[in-house]
């Protein structure tokens, strides 16, 4: 589910908003990172209903191409041990152990967007990518955070790259971080707070978690996933001015209505 960030610690889990607020947020900020206290957060807990807005799954991704979008996604729950290649709806590692049964995984409400490379998922080793497309106009990005989950540990190893491209169809990408196969079950929180200037105040950004190099070793490939993705942003100075101006106009309007109401006895503010 897409949520706005709380105004406190940017790493805390945002509180759930009322349904009408969630609908309003989706309408206003589906592909836009809103400056200030309303950033972006995605926990993937509702992926049984499909991919979240602005997210896509790619194969054939490279250092020069987004690859091909529209890779098959299994929205039904899948166990970590499922050996078929594909993008999947996995249980998060939170609250579970590596030996959790398929039933325990299916019953978990904490979901994560995952993948197992190879097999029927062609051009995925290398080339698999989770992609988030957004606009940052009017905002300076503060941090990008996400959990990378090792769920099904196998003998092959893949290094995942977090990078970005700018524009409608980028042909070059800039690396922000990498996640090397930890070889053990669990979750690692990735926090990126440097080198975000080029992503700021941009009409279109493509952020990827992508396998750019082929896996190493022999045997089966891992099941991995992403979860609790968050972006925080700071308003540009011009945004502050616009917000202050709008607030002042609204205050003046309310005061004017209040004076009229008081004069005819129909309203007191």
PDB file of C-alpha atoms in Angstrom:
ATOM      1  CA  UNK A   1       0.000   0.000   0.000  1.00  0.00           C
ATOM      2  CA  UNK A   2       1.237   3.520  -0.817  1.00  0.00           C
ATOM      3  CA  UNK A   3       1.404   5.765   2.252  1.00  0.00           C
ATOM      4  CA  UNK A   4       2.626   9.208   3.187  1.00  0.00           C
ATOM      5  CA  UNK A   5       5.563   9.452   5.542  1.00  0.00           C
ATOM      6  CA  UNK A   6       5.084  10.738   9.081  1.00  0.00           C
ATOM      7  CA  UNK A   7       6.648  14.048  10.009  1.00  0.00           C
ATOM      8  CA  UNK A   8       8.952  12.494  12.612  1.00  0.00           C
ATOM      9  CA  UNK A   9      11.842  10.068  12.204  1.00  0.00           C
ATOM     10  CA  UNK A  10      12.037   9.242   8.467  1.00  0.00           C
ATOM     11  CA  UNK A  11      12.943   5.640   9.291  1.00  0.00           C
ATOM     12  CA  UNK A  12       9.881   4.920  11.406  1.00  0.00           C
ATOM     13  CA  UNK A  13       7.006   2.914   9.978  1.00  0.00           C
ATOM     14  CA  UNK A  14       4.307   5.428   8.930  1.00  0.00           C
ATOM     15  CA  UNK A  15       0.917   5.143  10.556  1.00  0.00           C
ATOM     16  CA  UNK A  16      -1.959   3.822   8.453  1.00  0.00           C
ATOM     17  CA  UNK A  17      -4.056   6.627   7.014  1.00  0.00           C
ATOM     18  CA  UNK A  18      -7.859   6.600   6.819  1.00  0.00           C
ATOM     19  CA  UNK A  19      -9.224   5.203   3.560  1.00  0.00           C
ATOM     20  CA  UNK A  20     -10.282   8.598   2.191  1.00  0.00           C
ATOM     21  CA  UNK A  21      -6.804  10.015   2.876  1.00  0.00           C
ATOM     22  CA  UNK A  22      -5.171   7.062   1.121  1.00  0.00           C
ATOM     23  CA  UNK A  23      -7.362   7.600  -1.952  1.00  0.00           C
ATOM     24  CA  UNK A  24      -6.509  11.316  -1.977  1.00  0.00           C
ATOM     25  CA  UNK A  25      -2.789  10.584  -1.667  1.00  0.00           C
ATOM     26  CA  UNK A  26      -2.932   8.138  -4.568  1.00  0.00           C
ATOM     27  CA  UNK A  27      -4.760  10.674  -6.711  1.00  0.00           C
ATOM     28  CA  UNK A  28      -2.246  13.427  -5.977  1.00  0.00           C
ATOM     29  CA  UNK A  29       1.068  11.627  -5.592  1.00  0.00           C
ATOM     30  CA  UNK A  30       1.011   8.331  -7.468  1.00  0.00           C
ATOM     31  CA  UNK A  31       4.148   9.183  -9.450  1.00  0.00           C
ATOM     32  CA  UNK A  32       5.273  12.314  -7.621  1.00  0.00           C
ATOM     33  CA  UNK A  33       7.514  12.489  -4.589  1.00  0.00           C
ATOM     34  CA  UNK A  34       5.794  15.133  -2.470  1.00  0.00           C
ATOM     35  CA  UNK A  35       8.182  17.468  -0.676  1.00  0.00           C
ATOM     36  CA  UNK A  36       8.233  17.879   3.086  1.00  0.00           C
ATOM     37  CA  UNK A  37       6.448  15.533   5.469  1.00  0.00           C
ATOM     38  CA  UNK A  38       4.562  13.660   2.757  1.00  0.00           C
ATOM     39  CA  UNK A  39       7.158  11.413   1.174  1.00  0.00           C
ATOM     40  CA  UNK A  40       6.621   7.973  -0.331  1.00  0.00           C
ATOM     41  CA  UNK A  41       6.355   4.601   1.384  1.00  0.00           C
ATOM     42  CA  UNK A  42       5.503   1.195  -0.038  1.00  0.00           C
ATOM     43  CA  UNK A  43       5.259  -1.997   2.028  1.00  0.00           C
ATOM     44  CA  UNK A  44       3.917  -4.279  -0.761  1.00  0.00           C
ATOM     45  CA  UNK A  45       1.399  -5.819   1.648  1.00  0.00           C
ATOM     46  CA  UNK A  46      -1.409  -5.533  -0.924  1.00  0.00           C
ATOM     47  CA  UNK A  47       0.367  -7.111  -3.915  1.00  0.00           C
ATOM     48  CA  UNK A  48      -2.151  -9.943  -3.990  1.00  0.00           C
ATOM     49  CA  UNK A  49      -4.288  -7.333  -5.792  1.00  0.00           C
ATOM     50  CA  UNK A  50      -1.509  -6.488  -8.250  1.00  0.00           C
ATOM     51  CA  UNK A  51       1.570  -4.316  -8.481  1.00  0.00           C
ATOM     52  CA  UNK A  52       1.504  -0.893  -6.778  1.00  0.00           C
ATOM     53  CA  UNK A  53       1.131   2.183  -8.955  1.00  0.00           C
ATOM     54  CA  UNK A  54       4.362   3.278 -10.688  1.00  0.00           C
ATOM     55  CA  UNK A  55       6.118  -0.057 -10.118  1.00  0.00           C
ATOM     56  CA  UNK A  56       7.038  -2.366 -12.992  1.00  0.00           C
ATOM     57  CA  UNK A  57       8.980  -5.593 -13.398  1.00  0.00           C
ATOM     58  CA  UNK A  58      11.576  -5.911 -16.141  1.00  0.00           C
ATOM     59  CA  UNK A  59      13.739  -8.493 -17.851  1.00  0.00           C
ATOM     60  CA  UNK A  60      16.687  -7.855 -20.128  1.00  0.00           C
ATOM     61  CA  UNK A  61      17.709  -4.770 -18.134  1.00  0.00           C
ATOM     62  CA  UNK A  62      21.281  -3.574 -18.636  1.00  0.00           C
ATOM     63  CA  UNK A  63      23.581  -0.627 -17.999  1.00  0.00           C
ATOM     64  CA  UNK A  64      22.125   1.020 -21.130  1.00  0.00           C
ATOM     65  CA  UNK A  65      18.480  -0.082 -21.110  1.00  0.00           C
ATOM     66  CA  UNK A  66      15.466  -0.393 -18.855  1.00  0.00           C
ATOM     67  CA  UNK A  67      14.837  -3.725 -20.548  1.00  0.00           C
ATOM     68  CA  UNK A  68      11.382  -5.089 -21.248  1.00  0.00           C
ATOM     69  CA  UNK A  69       8.579  -4.276 -18.828  1.00  0.00           C
ATOM     70  CA  UNK A  70       5.535  -6.394 -18.154  1.00  0.00           C
ATOM     71  CA  UNK A  71       7.288  -9.504 -16.871  1.00  0.00           C
ATOM     72  CA  UNK A  72       4.833 -12.051 -15.503  1.00  0.00           C
ATOM     73  CA  UNK A  73       4.036 -11.519 -11.846  1.00  0.00           C
ATOM     74  CA  UNK A  74       2.393 -14.188  -9.716  1.00  0.00           C
ATOM     75  CA  UNK A  75       0.110 -12.225  -7.386  1.00  0.00           C
ATOM     76  CA  UNK A  76      -0.922 -15.365  -5.519  1.00  0.00           C
ATOM     77  CA  UNK A  77       1.249 -16.247  -2.533  1.00  0.00           C
ATOM     78  CA  UNK A  78       4.364 -18.274  -3.320  1.00  0.00           C
ATOM     79  CA  UNK A  79       6.683 -20.104  -0.945  1.00  0.00           C
ATOM     80  CA  UNK A  80      10.357 -19.242  -0.719  1.00  0.00           C
ATOM     81  CA  UNK A  81      11.242 -22.762  -1.806  1.00  0.00           C
ATOM     82  CA  UNK A  82       9.301 -22.582  -5.063  1.00  0.00           C
ATOM     83  CA  UNK A  83      11.950 -23.303  -7.697  1.00  0.00           C
ATOM     84  CA  UNK A  84      10.103 -21.864 -10.718  1.00  0.00           C
ATOM     85  CA  UNK A  85      11.572 -18.682 -12.143  1.00  0.00           C
ATOM     86  CA  UNK A  86       9.435 -15.551 -11.906  1.00  0.00           C
ATOM     87  CA  UNK A  87       8.473 -12.424  -9.990  1.00  0.00           C
ATOM     88  CA  UNK A  88       6.453 -13.435  -6.949  1.00  0.00           C
ATOM     89  CA  UNK A  89       4.365 -12.503  -3.943  1.00  0.00           C
ATOM     90  CA  UNK A  90       6.507 -13.727  -1.038  1.00  0.00           C
ATOM     91  CA  UNK A  91       6.065 -13.540   2.706  1.00  0.00           C
ATOM     92  CA  UNK A  92       8.524 -11.138   4.286  1.00  0.00           C
ATOM     93  CA  UNK A  93      11.204 -12.586   6.554  1.00  0.00           C
ATOM     94  CA  UNK A  94       9.858 -10.458   9.424  1.00  0.00           C
ATOM     95  CA  UNK A  95       8.448 -12.647  12.166  1.00  0.00           C
ATOM     96  CA  UNK A  96       9.381 -15.874  10.385  1.00  0.00           C
ATOM     97  CA  UNK A  97      12.375 -18.204  10.386  1.00  0.00           C
ATOM     98  CA  UNK A  98      14.114 -19.773   7.416  1.00  0.00           C
ATOM     99  CA  UNK A  99      12.329 -23.095   8.086  1.00  0.00           C
ATOM    100  CA  UNK A 100       8.835 -21.540   8.160  1.00  0.00           C
ATOM    101  CA  UNK A 101       6.281 -23.840   6.568  1.00  0.00           C
ATOM    102  CA  UNK A 102       4.527 -22.982   3.322  1.00  0.00           C
ATOM    103  CA  UNK A 103       1.331 -22.529   5.336  1.00  0.00           C
ATOM    104  CA  UNK A 104       2.994 -20.063   7.729  1.00  0.00           C
ATOM    105  CA  UNK A 105       4.343 -18.112   4.772  1.00  0.00           C
ATOM    106  CA  UNK A 106       0.948 -18.055   3.072  1.00  0.00           C
ATOM    107  CA  UNK A 107      -0.740 -16.807   6.244  1.00  0.00           C
ATOM    108  CA  UNK A 108       1.743 -13.993   6.798  1.00  0.00           C
ATOM    109  CA  UNK A 109       0.215 -10.542   6.229  1.00  0.00           C
ATOM    110  CA  UNK A 110       3.660  -8.968   5.829  1.00  0.00           C
ATOM    111  CA  UNK A 111       4.345  -9.392   2.111  1.00  0.00           C
ATOM    112  CA  UNK A 112       7.339  -8.592  -0.085  1.00  0.00           C
ATOM    113  CA  UNK A 113       7.863  -8.258  -3.837  1.00  0.00           C
ATOM    114  CA  UNK A 114      10.276 -10.986  -4.870  1.00  0.00           C
ATOM    115  CA  UNK A 115      11.938 -12.844  -7.704  1.00  0.00           C
ATOM    116  CA  UNK A 116      13.625 -16.106  -8.515  1.00  0.00           C
ATOM    117  CA  UNK A 117      15.787 -15.697 -11.615  1.00  0.00           C
ATOM    118  CA  UNK A 118      16.110 -18.144 -14.453  1.00  0.00           C
ATOM    119  CA  UNK A 119      13.847 -20.968 -15.464  1.00  0.00           C
ATOM    120  CA  UNK A 120      10.777 -19.728 -17.293  1.00  0.00           C
ATOM    121  CA  UNK A 121      11.744 -16.119 -16.541  1.00  0.00           C
ATOM    122  CA  UNK A 122      13.929 -15.480 -19.581  1.00  0.00           C
ATOM    123  CA  UNK A 123      16.568 -12.732 -19.730  1.00  0.00           C
ATOM    124  CA  UNK A 124      16.577 -12.489 -15.949  1.00  0.00           C
ATOM    125  CA  UNK A 125      20.078 -13.792 -15.161  1.00  0.00           C
ATOM    126  CA  UNK A 126      21.264 -11.179 -15.777  1.00  0.00           C
ATOM    127  CA  UNK A 127      18.510  -8.670 -16.496  1.00  0.00           C
ATOM    128  CA  UNK A 128      15.820  -8.973 -13.793  1.00  0.00           C
ATOM    129  CA  UNK A 129      14.801  -5.606 -12.323  1.00  0.00           C
ATOM    130  CA  UNK A 130      12.315  -4.042  -9.927  1.00  0.00           C
ATOM    131  CA  UNK A 131      11.613  -0.535 -11.258  1.00  0.00           C
ATOM    132  CA  UNK A 132       9.982   2.509  -9.649  1.00  0.00           C
ATOM    133  CA  UNK A 133       9.128   5.442 -11.945  1.00  0.00           C
ATOM    134  CA  UNK A 134       8.530   8.811 -10.286  1.00  0.00           C
ATOM    135  CA  UNK A 135       8.771  12.593 -10.524  1.00  0.00           C
ATOM    136  CA  UNK A 136      10.700  14.691  -8.012  1.00  0.00           C
ATOM    137  CA  UNK A 137       9.809  18.127  -9.383  1.00  0.00           C
ATOM    138  CA  UNK A 138       9.911  20.733  -6.629  1.00  0.00           C
ATOM    139  CA  UNK A 139      11.720  18.505  -4.156  1.00  0.00           C
ATOM    140  CA  UNK A 140      15.237  17.665  -3.039  1.00  0.00           C
ATOM    141  CA  UNK A 141      15.514  13.989  -2.135  1.00  0.00           C
ATOM    142  CA  UNK A 142      16.792  13.341   1.365  1.00  0.00           C
ATOM    143  CA  UNK A 143      17.019   9.559   1.602  1.00  0.00           C
ATOM    144  CA  UNK A 144      16.111   6.395  -0.253  1.00  0.00           C
ATOM    145  CA  UNK A 145      15.627   3.317   1.918  1.00  0.00           C
ATOM    146  CA  UNK A 146      14.539  -0.262   1.391  1.00  0.00           C
ATOM    147  CA  UNK A 147      14.841  -3.742   2.841  1.00  0.00           C
ATOM    148  CA  UNK A 148      16.538  -6.387   0.718  1.00  0.00           C
ATOM    149  CA  UNK A 149      15.506  -9.886   1.778  1.00  0.00           C
ATOM    150  CA  UNK A 150      17.297 -13.181   1.281  1.00  0.00           C
ATOM    151  CA  UNK A 151      14.465 -15.706   1.526  1.00  0.00           C
ATOM    152  CA  UNK A 152      15.543 -18.869  -0.263  1.00  0.00           C
ATOM    153  CA  UNK A 153      19.289 -19.423   0.093  1.00  0.00           C
ATOM    154  CA  UNK A 154      20.757 -21.485  -2.751  1.00  0.00           C
ATOM    155  CA  UNK A 155      24.170 -22.262  -4.181  1.00  0.00           C
ATOM    156  CA  UNK A 156      24.228 -19.599  -6.889  1.00  0.00           C
ATOM    157  CA  UNK A 157      24.994 -15.988  -5.980  1.00  0.00           C
ATOM    158  CA  UNK A 158      23.735 -12.731  -7.536  1.00  0.00           C
ATOM    159  CA  UNK A 159      24.833  -9.158  -6.844  1.00  0.00           C
ATOM    160  CA  UNK A 160      21.993  -6.628  -7.073  1.00  0.00           C
ATOM    161  CA  UNK A 161      22.592  -2.998  -8.056  1.00  0.00           C
ATOM    162  CA  UNK A 162      20.507  -0.004  -6.978  1.00  0.00           C
ATOM    163  CA  UNK A 163      20.760   2.605  -9.711  1.00  0.00           C
ATOM    164  CA  UNK A 164      18.768   5.288 -11.514  1.00  0.00           C
ATOM    165  CA  UNK A 165      18.202   6.830 -14.926  1.00  0.00           C
ATOM    166  CA  UNK A 166      16.775  10.235 -15.824  1.00  0.00           C
ATOM    167  CA  UNK A 167      14.223  11.029 -18.537  1.00  0.00           C
ATOM    168  CA  UNK A 168      11.476   9.234 -20.401  1.00  0.00           C
ATOM    169  CA  UNK A 169      13.725   6.511 -21.843  1.00  0.00           C
ATOM    170  CA  UNK A 170      17.168   6.614 -20.205  1.00  0.00           C
ATOM    171  CA  UNK A 171      20.135   4.997 -21.948  1.00  0.00           C
ATOM    172  CA  UNK A 172      22.560   5.395 -19.054  1.00  0.00           C
ATOM    173  CA  UNK A 173      22.248   4.695 -15.340  1.00  0.00           C
ATOM    174  CA  UNK A 174      24.100   5.820 -12.233  1.00  0.00           C
ATOM    175  CA  UNK A 175      24.841   3.353  -9.456  1.00  0.00           C
ATOM    176  CA  UNK A 176      23.860   4.283  -5.906  1.00  0.00           C
ATOM    177  CA  UNK A 177      24.656   1.055  -4.054  1.00  0.00           C
ATOM    178  CA  UNK A 178      25.029  -2.705  -4.413  1.00  0.00           C
ATOM    179  CA  UNK A 179      23.789  -5.664  -2.397  1.00  0.00           C
ATOM    180  CA  UNK A 180      25.914  -8.776  -2.500  1.00  0.00           C
ATOM    181  CA  UNK A 181      24.408 -12.168  -1.760  1.00  0.00           C
ATOM    182  CA  UNK A 182      24.741 -12.530   2.037  1.00  0.00           C
ATOM    183  CA  UNK A 183      24.433 -16.306   1.829  1.00  0.00           C
ATOM    184  CA  UNK A 184      22.102 -16.362   4.836  1.00  0.00           C
ATOM    185  CA  UNK A 185      18.381 -15.932   5.461  1.00  0.00           C
ATOM    186  CA  UNK A 186      17.198 -12.521   6.636  1.00  0.00           C
ATOM    187  CA  UNK A 187      16.752  -8.836   5.843  1.00  0.00           C
ATOM    188  CA  UNK A 188      19.183  -5.977   5.362  1.00  0.00           C
ATOM    189  CA  UNK A 189      18.124  -2.316   5.497  1.00  0.00           C
ATOM    190  CA  UNK A 190      19.748  -0.189   2.801  1.00  0.00           C
ATOM    191  CA  UNK A 191      19.879   3.579   3.388  1.00  0.00           C
ATOM    192  CA  UNK A 192      21.124   5.932   0.671  1.00  0.00           C
ATOM    193  CA  UNK A 193      21.574   9.580   1.628  1.00  0.00           C
ATOM    194  CA  UNK A 194      24.411  10.706  -0.639  1.00  0.00           C
ATOM    195  CA  UNK A 195      24.643  11.390  -4.363  1.00  0.00           C
ATOM    196  CA  UNK A 196      20.923  12.140  -4.677  1.00  0.00           C
ATOM    197  CA  UNK A 197      21.284  15.628  -6.152  1.00  0.00           C
ATOM    198  CA  UNK A 198      20.765  14.487  -9.747  1.00  0.00           C
ATOM    199  CA  UNK A 199      17.563  12.662  -8.781  1.00  0.00           C
ATOM    200  CA  UNK A 200      16.126  15.827  -7.243  1.00  0.00           C
ATOM    201  CA  UNK A 201      13.766  18.249  -9.009  1.00  0.00           C
ATOM    202  CA  UNK A 202      13.445  15.941 -12.034  1.00  0.00           C
ATOM    203  CA  UNK A 203      10.289  15.402 -14.124  1.00  0.00           C
ATOM    204  CA  UNK A 204      10.994  11.677 -14.535  1.00  0.00           C
ATOM    205  CA  UNK A 205      13.264   9.270 -12.656  1.00  0.00           C
ATOM    206  CA  UNK A 206      13.602   5.483 -12.968  1.00  0.00           C
ATOM    207  CA  UNK A 207      14.958   3.809  -9.850  1.00  0.00           C
ATOM    208  CA  UNK A 208      15.985   0.172 -10.238  1.00  0.00           C
ATOM    209  CA  UNK A 209      17.030  -2.795  -8.133  1.00  0.00           C
ATOM    210  CA  UNK A 210      18.618  -4.781 -10.923  1.00  0.00           C
ATOM    211  CA  UNK A 211      20.779  -7.839 -11.628  1.00  0.00           C
ATOM    212  CA  UNK A 212      23.323  -6.444 -14.089  1.00  0.00           C
ATOM    213  CA  UNK A 213      25.726  -9.383 -13.966  1.00  0.00           C
ATOM    214  CA  UNK A 214      25.035 -13.068 -14.253  1.00  0.00           C
ATOM    215  CA  UNK A 215      24.913 -15.212 -11.139  1.00  0.00           C
ATOM    216  CA  UNK A 216      28.003 -17.116 -10.105  1.00  0.00           C
ATOM    217  CA  UNK A 217      28.298 -20.719  -8.971  1.00  0.00           C
ATOM    218  CA  UNK A 218      26.218 -23.736  -9.946  1.00  0.00           C
ATOM    219  CA  UNK A 219      22.886 -25.196  -8.945  1.00  0.00           C
ATOM    220  CA  UNK A 220      19.727 -23.306  -8.048  1.00  0.00           C
ATOM    221  CA  UNK A 221      19.262 -19.552  -7.756  1.00  0.00           C
ATOM    222  CA  UNK A 222      18.156 -17.652  -4.645  1.00  0.00           C
ATOM    223  CA  UNK A 223      14.704 -16.286  -3.886  1.00  0.00           C
ATOM    224  CA  UNK A 224      15.096 -12.619  -2.935  1.00  0.00           C
ATOM    225  CA  UNK A 225      12.670  -9.752  -2.360  1.00  0.00           C
ATOM    226  CA  UNK A 226      12.341  -6.045  -1.656  1.00  0.00           C
ATOM    227  CA  UNK A 227      10.200  -4.491   1.080  1.00  0.00           C
ATOM    228  CA  UNK A 228       9.487  -1.280   3.012  1.00  0.00           C
ATOM    229  CA  UNK A 229      10.656   1.076   0.274  1.00  0.00           C
ATOM    230  CA  UNK A 230      10.761   4.736   1.332  1.00  0.00           C
ATOM    231  CA  UNK A 231      11.789   8.104  -0.102  1.00  0.00           C
ATOM    232  CA  UNK A 232      11.942  11.294   1.953  1.00  0.00           C
ATOM    233  CA  UNK A 233      12.158  14.728   0.376  1.00  0.00           C
ATOM    234  CA  UNK A 234      12.786  18.348   1.312  1.00  0.00           C
ATOM    235  CA  UNK A 235      10.924  21.187  -0.463  1.00  0.00           C
ATOM    236  CA  UNK A 236      12.822  23.414  -2.856  1.00  0.00           C
ATOM    237  CA  UNK A 237      12.912  27.083  -1.699  1.00  0.00           C
ATOM    238  CA  UNK A 238      10.374  28.022  -4.377  1.00  0.00           C
ATOM    239  CA  UNK A 239       8.050  25.345  -3.008  1.00  0.00           C
ATOM    240  CA  UNK A 240       8.287  26.857   0.477  1.00  0.00           C
ATOM    241  CA  UNK A 241       7.364  30.268  -0.934  1.00  0.00           C
ATOM    242  CA  UNK A 242       4.374  28.835  -2.816  1.00  0.00           C
ATOM    243  CA  UNK A 243       3.143  26.925   0.229  1.00  0.00           C
ATOM    244  CA  UNK A 244       3.487  29.973   2.498  1.00  0.00           C
ATOM    245  CA  UNK A 245       1.673  32.131  -0.038  1.00  0.00           C
ATOM    246  CA  UNK A 246      -1.189  29.670  -0.365  1.00  0.00           C
ATOM    247  CA  UNK A 247      -1.478  29.403   3.422  1.00  0.00           C
ATOM    248  CA  UNK A 248      -1.580  33.183   3.794  1.00  0.00           C
ATOM    249  CA  UNK A 249      -4.303  33.506   1.156  1.00  0.00           C
ATOM    250  CA  UNK A 250      -6.386  30.821   2.826  1.00  0.00           C
ATOM    251  CA  UNK A 251      -6.021  32.489   6.228  1.00  0.00           C
ATOM    252  CA  UNK A 252      -7.058  35.865   4.797  1.00  0.00           C
ATOM    253  CA  UNK A 253     -10.083  34.281   3.123  1.00  0.00           C
ATOM    254  CA  UNK A 254     -11.213  32.629   6.358  1.00  0.00           C
ATOM    255  CA  UNK A 255     -10.810  35.889   8.295  1.00  0.00           C
ATOM    256  CA  UNK A 256     -12.820  37.780   5.690  1.00  0.00           C
ATOM    257  CA  UNK A 257     -15.665  35.243   5.854  1.00  0.00           C
ATOM    258  CA  UNK A 258     -15.525  35.456   9.641  1.00  0.00           C
ATOM    259  CA  UNK A 259     -15.911  39.246   9.631  1.00  0.00           C
ATOM    260  CA  UNK A 260     -18.907  39.052   7.277  1.00  0.00           C
ATOM    261  CA  UNK A 261     -20.536  36.405   9.436  1.00  0.00           C
ATOM    262  CA  UNK A 262     -20.062  38.489  12.560  1.00  0.00           C
ATOM    263  CA  UNK A 263     -21.527  41.577  10.889  1.00  0.00           C
ATOM    264  CA  UNK A 264     -24.853  39.936   9.999  1.00  0.00           C
ATOM    265  CA  UNK A 265     -24.962  37.764  13.109  1.00  0.00           C
ATOM    266  CA  UNK A 266     -24.946  34.489  11.203  1.00  0.00           C
ATOM    267  CA  UNK A 267     -21.418  33.381  12.003  1.00  0.00           C
ATOM    268  CA  UNK A 268     -18.795  34.023  14.610  1.00  0.00           C
ATOM    269  CA  UNK A 269     -15.170  32.940  14.065  1.00  0.00           C
TER     270      UNK A 269
END
